[in-house]
Coordinates of C-alpha atoms in Angstrom, one line a residue:
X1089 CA 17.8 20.9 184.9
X1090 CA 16.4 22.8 182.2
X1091 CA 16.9 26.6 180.8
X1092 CA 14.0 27.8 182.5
X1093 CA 14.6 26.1 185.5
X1094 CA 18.4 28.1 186.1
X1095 CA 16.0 31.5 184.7
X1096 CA 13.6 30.5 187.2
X1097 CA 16.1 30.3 190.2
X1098 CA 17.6 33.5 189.4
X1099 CA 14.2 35.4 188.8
X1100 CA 13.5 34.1 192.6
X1101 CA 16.9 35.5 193.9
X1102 CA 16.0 39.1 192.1
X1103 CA 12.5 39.2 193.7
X1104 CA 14.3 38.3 197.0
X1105 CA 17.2 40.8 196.6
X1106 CA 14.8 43.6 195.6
X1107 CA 12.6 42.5 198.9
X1108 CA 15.8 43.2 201.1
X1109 CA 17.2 46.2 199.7
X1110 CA 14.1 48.1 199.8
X1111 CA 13.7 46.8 203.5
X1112 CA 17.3 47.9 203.8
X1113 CA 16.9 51.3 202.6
X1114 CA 14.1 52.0 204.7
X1115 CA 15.9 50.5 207.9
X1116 CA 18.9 53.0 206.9
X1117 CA 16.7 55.8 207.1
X1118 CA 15.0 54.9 210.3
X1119 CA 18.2 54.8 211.6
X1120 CA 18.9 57.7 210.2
X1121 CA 16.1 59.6 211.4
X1122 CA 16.6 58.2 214.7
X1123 CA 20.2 59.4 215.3
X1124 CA 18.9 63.0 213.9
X1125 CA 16.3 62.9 216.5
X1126 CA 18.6 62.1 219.7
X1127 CA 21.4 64.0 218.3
X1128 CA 23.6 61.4 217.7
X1129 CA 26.8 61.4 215.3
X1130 CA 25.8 59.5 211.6
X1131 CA 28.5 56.7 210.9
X1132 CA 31.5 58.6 209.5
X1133 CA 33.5 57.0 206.6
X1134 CA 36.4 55.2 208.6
X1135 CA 32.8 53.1 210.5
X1136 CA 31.5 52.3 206.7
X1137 CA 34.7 51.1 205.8
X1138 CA 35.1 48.6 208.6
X1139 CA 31.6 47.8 207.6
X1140 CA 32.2 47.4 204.6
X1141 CA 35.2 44.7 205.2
X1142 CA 33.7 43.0 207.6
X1143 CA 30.8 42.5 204.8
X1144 CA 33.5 41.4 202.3
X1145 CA 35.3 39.0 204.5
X1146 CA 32.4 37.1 204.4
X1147 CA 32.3 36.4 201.4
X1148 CA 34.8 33.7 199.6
X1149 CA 38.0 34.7 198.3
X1150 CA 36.8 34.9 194.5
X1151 CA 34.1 37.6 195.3
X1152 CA 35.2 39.6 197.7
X1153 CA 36.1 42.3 195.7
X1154 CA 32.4 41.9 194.2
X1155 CA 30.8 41.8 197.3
X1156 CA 32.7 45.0 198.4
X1157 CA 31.6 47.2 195.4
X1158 CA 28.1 46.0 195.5
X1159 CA 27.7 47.7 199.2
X1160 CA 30.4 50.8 198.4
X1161 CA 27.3 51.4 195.8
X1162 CA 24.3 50.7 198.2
X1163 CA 26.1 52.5 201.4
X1164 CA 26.2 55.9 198.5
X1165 CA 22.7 54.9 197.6
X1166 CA 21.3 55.0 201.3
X1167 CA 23.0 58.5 202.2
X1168 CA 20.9 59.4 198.8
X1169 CA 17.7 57.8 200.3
X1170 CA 18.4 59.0 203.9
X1171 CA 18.5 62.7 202.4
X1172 CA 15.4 62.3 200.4
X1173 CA 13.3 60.9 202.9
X1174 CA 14.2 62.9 206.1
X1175 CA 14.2 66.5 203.8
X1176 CA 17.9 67.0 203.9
X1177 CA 19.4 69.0 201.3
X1178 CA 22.5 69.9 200.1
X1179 CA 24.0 73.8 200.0
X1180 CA 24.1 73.2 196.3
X1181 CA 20.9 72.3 195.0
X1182 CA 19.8 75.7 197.1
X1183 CA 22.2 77.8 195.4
X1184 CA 21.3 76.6 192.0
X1185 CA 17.2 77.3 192.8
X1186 CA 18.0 81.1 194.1
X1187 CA 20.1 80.9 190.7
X1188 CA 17.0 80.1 188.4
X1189 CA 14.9 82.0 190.2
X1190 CA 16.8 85.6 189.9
X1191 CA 18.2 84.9 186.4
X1192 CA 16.2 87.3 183.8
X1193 CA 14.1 85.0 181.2
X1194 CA 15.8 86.6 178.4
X1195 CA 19.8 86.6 177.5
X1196 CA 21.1 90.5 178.0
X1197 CA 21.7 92.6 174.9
X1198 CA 24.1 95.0 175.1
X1199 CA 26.7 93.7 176.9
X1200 CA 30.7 94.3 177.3
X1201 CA 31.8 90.8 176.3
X1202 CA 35.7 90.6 176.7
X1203 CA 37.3 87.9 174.4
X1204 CA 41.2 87.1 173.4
X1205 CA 42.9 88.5 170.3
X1206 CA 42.1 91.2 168.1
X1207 CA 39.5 92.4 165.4
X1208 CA 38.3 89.4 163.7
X1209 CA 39.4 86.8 166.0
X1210 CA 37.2 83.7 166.2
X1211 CA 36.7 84.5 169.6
X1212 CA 34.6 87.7 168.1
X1213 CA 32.4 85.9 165.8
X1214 CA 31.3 83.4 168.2
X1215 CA 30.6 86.6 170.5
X1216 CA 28.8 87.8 167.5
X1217 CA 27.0 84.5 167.4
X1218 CA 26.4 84.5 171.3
X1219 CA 25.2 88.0 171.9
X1220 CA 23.1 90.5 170.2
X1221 CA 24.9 94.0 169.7
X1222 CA 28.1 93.4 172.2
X1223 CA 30.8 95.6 172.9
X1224 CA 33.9 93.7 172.6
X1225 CA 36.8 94.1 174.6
X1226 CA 39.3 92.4 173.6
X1227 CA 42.9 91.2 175.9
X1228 CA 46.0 89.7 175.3
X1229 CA 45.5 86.4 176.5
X1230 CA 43.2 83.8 177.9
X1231 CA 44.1 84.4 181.3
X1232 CA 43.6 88.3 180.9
X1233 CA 39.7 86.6 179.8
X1234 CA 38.9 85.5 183.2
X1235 CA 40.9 88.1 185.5
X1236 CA 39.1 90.4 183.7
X1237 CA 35.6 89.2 184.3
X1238 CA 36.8 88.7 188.0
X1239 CA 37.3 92.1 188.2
X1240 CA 34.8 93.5 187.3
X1241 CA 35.6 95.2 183.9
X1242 CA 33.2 93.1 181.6
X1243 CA 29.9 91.2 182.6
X1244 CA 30.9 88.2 180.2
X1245 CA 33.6 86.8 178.6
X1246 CA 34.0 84.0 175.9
X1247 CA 36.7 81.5 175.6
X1248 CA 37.4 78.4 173.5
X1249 CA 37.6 74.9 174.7
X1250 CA 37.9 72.3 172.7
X1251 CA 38.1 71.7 168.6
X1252 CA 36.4 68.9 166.7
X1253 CA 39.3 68.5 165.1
X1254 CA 42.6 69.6 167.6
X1255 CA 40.8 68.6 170.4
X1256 CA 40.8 70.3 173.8
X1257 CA 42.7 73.4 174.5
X1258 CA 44.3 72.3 177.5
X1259 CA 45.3 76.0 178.6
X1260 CA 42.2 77.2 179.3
X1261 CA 41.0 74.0 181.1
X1262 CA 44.6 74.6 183.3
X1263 CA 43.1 78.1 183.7
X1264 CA 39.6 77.1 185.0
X1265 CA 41.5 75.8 188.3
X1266 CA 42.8 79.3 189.2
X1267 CA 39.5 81.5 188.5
X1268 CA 36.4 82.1 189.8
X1269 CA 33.9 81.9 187.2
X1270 CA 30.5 80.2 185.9
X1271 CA 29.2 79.1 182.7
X1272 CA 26.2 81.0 181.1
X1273 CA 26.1 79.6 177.6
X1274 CA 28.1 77.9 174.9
X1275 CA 28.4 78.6 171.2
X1276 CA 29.4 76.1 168.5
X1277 CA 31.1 77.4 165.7
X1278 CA 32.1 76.4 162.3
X1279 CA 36.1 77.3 161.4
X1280 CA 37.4 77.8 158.2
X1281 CA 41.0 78.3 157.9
X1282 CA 41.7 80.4 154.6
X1283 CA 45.5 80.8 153.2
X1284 CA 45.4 84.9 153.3
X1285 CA 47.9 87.2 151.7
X1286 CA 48.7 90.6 151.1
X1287 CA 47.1 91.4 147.5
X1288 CA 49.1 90.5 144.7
X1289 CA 51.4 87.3 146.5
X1290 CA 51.1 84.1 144.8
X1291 CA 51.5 80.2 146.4
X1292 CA 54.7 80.4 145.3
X1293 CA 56.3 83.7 146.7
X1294 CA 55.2 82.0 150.0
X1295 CA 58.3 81.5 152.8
X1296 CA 56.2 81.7 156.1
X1297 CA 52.7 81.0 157.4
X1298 CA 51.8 82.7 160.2
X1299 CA 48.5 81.6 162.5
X1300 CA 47.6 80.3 166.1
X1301 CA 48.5 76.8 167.1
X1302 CA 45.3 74.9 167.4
X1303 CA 45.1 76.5 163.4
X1304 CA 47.8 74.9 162.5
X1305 CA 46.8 71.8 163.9
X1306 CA 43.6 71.7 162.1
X1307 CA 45.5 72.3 158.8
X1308 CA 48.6 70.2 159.6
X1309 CA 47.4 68.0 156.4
X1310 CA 48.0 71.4 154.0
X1311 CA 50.7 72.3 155.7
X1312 CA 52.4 69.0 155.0
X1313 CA 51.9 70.1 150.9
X1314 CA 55.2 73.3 151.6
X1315 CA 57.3 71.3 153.1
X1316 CA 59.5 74.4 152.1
X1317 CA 57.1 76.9 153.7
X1318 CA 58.2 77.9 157.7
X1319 CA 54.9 77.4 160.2
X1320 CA 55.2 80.0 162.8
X1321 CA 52.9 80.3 165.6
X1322 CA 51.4 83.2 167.0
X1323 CA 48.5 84.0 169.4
X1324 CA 45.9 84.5 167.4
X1325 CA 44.3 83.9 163.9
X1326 CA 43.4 87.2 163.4
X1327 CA 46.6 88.7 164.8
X1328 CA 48.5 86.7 161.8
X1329 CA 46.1 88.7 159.5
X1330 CA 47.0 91.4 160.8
X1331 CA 50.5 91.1 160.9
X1332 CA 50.6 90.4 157.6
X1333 CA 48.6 93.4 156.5
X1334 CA 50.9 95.6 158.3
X1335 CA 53.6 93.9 156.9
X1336 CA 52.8 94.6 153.1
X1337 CA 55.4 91.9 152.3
X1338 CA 54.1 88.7 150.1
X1339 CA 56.2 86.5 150.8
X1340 CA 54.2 85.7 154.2
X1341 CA 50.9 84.4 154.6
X1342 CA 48.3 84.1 157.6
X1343 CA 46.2 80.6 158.1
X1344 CA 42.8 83.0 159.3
X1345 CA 39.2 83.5 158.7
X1346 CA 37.2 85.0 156.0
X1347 CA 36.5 88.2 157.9
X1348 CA 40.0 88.9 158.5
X1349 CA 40.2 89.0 154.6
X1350 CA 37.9 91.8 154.7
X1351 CA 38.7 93.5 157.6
X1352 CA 42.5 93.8 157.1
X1353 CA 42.6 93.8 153.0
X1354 CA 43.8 90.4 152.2
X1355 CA 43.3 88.1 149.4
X1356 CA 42.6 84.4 149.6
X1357 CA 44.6 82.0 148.2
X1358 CA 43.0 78.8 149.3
X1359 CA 40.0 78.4 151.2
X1360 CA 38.9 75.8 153.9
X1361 CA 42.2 74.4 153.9
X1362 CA 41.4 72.6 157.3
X1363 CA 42.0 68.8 157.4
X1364 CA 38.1 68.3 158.5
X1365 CA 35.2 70.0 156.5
X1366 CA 33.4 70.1 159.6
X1367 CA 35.4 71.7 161.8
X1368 CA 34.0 73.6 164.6
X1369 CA 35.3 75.2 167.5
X1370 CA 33.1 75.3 171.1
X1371 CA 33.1 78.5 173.0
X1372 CA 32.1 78.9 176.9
X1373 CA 30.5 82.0 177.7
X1374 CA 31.6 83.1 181.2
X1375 CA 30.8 85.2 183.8
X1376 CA 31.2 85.9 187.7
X1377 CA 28.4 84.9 189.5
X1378 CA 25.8 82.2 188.5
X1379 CA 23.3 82.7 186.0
X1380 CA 20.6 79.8 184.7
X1381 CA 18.5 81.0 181.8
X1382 CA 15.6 78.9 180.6
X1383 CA 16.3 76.1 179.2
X1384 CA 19.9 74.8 180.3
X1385 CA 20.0 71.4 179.4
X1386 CA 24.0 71.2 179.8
X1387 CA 26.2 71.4 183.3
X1388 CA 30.0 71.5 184.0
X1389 CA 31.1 70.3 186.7
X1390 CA 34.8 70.4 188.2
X1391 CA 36.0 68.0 190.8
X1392 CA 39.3 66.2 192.4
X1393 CA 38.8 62.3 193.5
X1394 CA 39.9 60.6 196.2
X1395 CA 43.2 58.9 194.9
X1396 CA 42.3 55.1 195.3
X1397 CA 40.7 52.2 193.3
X1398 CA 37.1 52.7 192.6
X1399 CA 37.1 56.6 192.8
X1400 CA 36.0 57.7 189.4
X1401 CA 34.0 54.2 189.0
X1402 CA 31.2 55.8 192.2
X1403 CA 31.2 59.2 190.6
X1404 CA 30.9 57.6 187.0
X1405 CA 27.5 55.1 188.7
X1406 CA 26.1 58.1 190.3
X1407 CA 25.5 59.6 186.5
X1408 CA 24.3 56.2 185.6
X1409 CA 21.8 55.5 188.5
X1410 CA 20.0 58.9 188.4
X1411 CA 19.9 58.4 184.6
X1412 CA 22.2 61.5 183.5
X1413 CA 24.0 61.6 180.2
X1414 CA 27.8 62.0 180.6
X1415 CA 29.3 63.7 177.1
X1416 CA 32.5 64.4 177.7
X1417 CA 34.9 64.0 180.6
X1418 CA 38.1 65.6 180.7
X1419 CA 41.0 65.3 182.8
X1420 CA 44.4 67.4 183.9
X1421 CA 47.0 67.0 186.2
X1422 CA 47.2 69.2 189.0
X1423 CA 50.4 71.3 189.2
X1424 CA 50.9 70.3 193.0
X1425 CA 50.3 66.6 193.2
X1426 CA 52.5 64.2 192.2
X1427 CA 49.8 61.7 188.9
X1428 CA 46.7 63.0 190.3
X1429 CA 44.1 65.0 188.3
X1430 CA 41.4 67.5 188.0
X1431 CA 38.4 66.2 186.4
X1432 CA 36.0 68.3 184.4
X1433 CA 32.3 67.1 183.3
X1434 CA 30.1 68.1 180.8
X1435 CA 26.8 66.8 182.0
X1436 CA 23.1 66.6 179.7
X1437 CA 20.4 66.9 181.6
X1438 CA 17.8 69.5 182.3
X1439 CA 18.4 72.0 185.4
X1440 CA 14.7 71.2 186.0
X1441 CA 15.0 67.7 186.7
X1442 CA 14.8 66.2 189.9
X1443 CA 17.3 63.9 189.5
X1444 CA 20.2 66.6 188.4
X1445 CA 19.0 68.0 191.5
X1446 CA 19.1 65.0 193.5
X1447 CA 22.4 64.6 191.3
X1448 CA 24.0 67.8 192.5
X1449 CA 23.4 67.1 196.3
X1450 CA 24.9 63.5 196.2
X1451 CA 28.1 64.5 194.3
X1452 CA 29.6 66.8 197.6
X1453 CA 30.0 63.5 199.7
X1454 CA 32.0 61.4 197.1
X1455 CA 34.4 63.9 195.6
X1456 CA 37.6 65.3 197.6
X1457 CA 37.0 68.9 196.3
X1458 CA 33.6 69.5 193.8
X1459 CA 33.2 72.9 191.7
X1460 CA 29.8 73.7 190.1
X1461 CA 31.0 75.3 186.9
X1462 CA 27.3 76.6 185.8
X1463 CA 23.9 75.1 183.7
X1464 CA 23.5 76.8 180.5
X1465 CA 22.5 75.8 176.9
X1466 CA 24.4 75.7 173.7
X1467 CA 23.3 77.9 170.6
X1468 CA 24.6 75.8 167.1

């Protein structure tokens, strides 16, 4: 046989497969349409998985296992079909409509924003960044952010979540699993770490830097160079500024911003002193209730799997068949379950598309518990 003879074979085999699963998906939904119509049960999952061994078993031993993740895939793909076709939809998708439709087209001035630390915090400039004329309040911690926002006391709040450099701050992502919340927006900012002092101190009256610990994790290269000098951490960048400040000593020094040089009197001893020159920090813009402003083109999503083989791999397809970018995928273990995790999602696609619609209604059936964190778009 020649090349084109195998090519050929296997071109005939597609046009044949294609036939039958399109003859397939409409059978499955005239089934489907019939059961609706006499009021009888759909097939519940422990029916699909006999199915779907019965299917395997007939296959050899070698590709069993290939023949059983080929129809997990189309058995998700006809519930998707079924839905379409006979107008079912999904609580989500609905919610996410009446979201669009009474969100504002413009992002609120104005607003009491509440944010961790103090004056000159990070956290401030990328609420500076975010909003136009905000009241800050600011809170101790990052779980004060959302309890406060639960409660009432400030429409948004902003919060930190991951470093290009550091990476994630897992906290916070911990602290999504116990709050209420959704995403409006998210800011991108760039961080430079300065070596601030009180004026007058030089490098080498320097005993103890003071700053938060993703700073000094962005900065571990510097801080390698004083091996002499003591790394303390604290809560916040701008609270070591401050500290300091108070202090009046010079023989301490805070790892902080350029604005806490300003704002608390400080001189700089060495600027950027970050390992990465491009170092930027992402903020998430919170508040209670959803709110979609035009143009979201980015979605979080929360969920728990079911703990067996294959679990993530159907989410993970379901991106890939409706054609959605996945850009970053996070996991953490949950505090009351023995090496099994929460997975979060950061999803591109428009909030307008139909298939992050279709997307949305599909995800409800394969995950063991699903959260819908918010659509919103990123100001860089």
């Amino acid at each position: 046989m020649e090349l084109s003879d195998h090519t050929n074979r296997i071109d005939q085999i597609d046009q044949q497969l294609v036939a039958l699963l399109q003859e397939r998906l409409e059978a499955s939904a005239e089934l489907a349409a019939f059961q609706k119509e006499q009021g009888l049960p759909l097939r519940d999952s422990w029916q699909e998985r006999e199915h779907l061994d019965r299917l395997a078993g007939m296959a050899g031993e070698d590709k069993r296992e290939y023949i059983h993740l080929l129809y997990s895939l189309i058995f998700d793909l006809n519930k998707s079909h079924n839905s379409k076709r006979l107008g079912w939809e999904a609580p989500l998708p609905q919610q996410i409509r009446h979201a669009i439709d009474h969100t504002p087209p413009l992002f609120p001035e104005g607003q009491t924003v509440v944010c961790q630390g103090v004056a000159g915090a990070y956290s401030q400039l990328a609420c500076d960044k975010a909003f136009k004329n905000a009241r800050i309040l600011f809170v101790k911690d990052f779980d004060n952010v959302f309890t406060a926002i639960e409660a009432g006391l400030a429409r948004y709040g902003v919060i930190p979540v991951e470093n290009s450099t550091a990476g994630t701050v897992n906290n916070v992502y911990d602290l999504m699993m116990k709050h209420h919340f959704s995403i409006v927006k998210s800011v991108r900012l760039k961080v430079d770490h300065n070596l601030l002092v009180n004026p007058g101190a030089k490098q080498s009256d320097i005993r103890e830097i003071f700053s938060h610990p993703q700073a000094i994790s962005q900065c571990a290269s510097f801080l390698k160079s004083l091996p002499e000098v003591k790394v303390t951490p604290c809560a916040n960048t701008a609270m070591a500024a401050e500290m300091v400040a108070r202090s009046g000593r010079k023989d301490i020094a805070a790892l902080s911003s350029y604005s806490c040089m300003r704002l608390y009197g400080l001189e700089c001893l060495q600027s950027s002193v970050q390992d990465q020159g491009n170092n930027y920090t992402r903020f998430i813009c919170i508040t209670k209730e959803p709110e979609i402003y035009p143009g979201a083109d980015r979605t979080s999503l929360m969920a728990t799997l079911p703990h067996k083989p294959g679990a993530l791999y159907k989410l993970l397809a379901r991106f890939y068949a409706q054609d959605i970018n996945l850009i970053k995928l996070e996991s953490r273990p949950l505090p009351d379950r023995d090496f099994e995790f929460m997975f979060y999602f950061d999803l591109q696609a428009s909030v307008y598309s139909p298939s992050f619609m279709a997307l949305m209604g599909e995800l409800q059936d394969i995950c063991e518990t699903f959260t819908y964190l918010g659509s919103y778009s990123e100001v860089i």
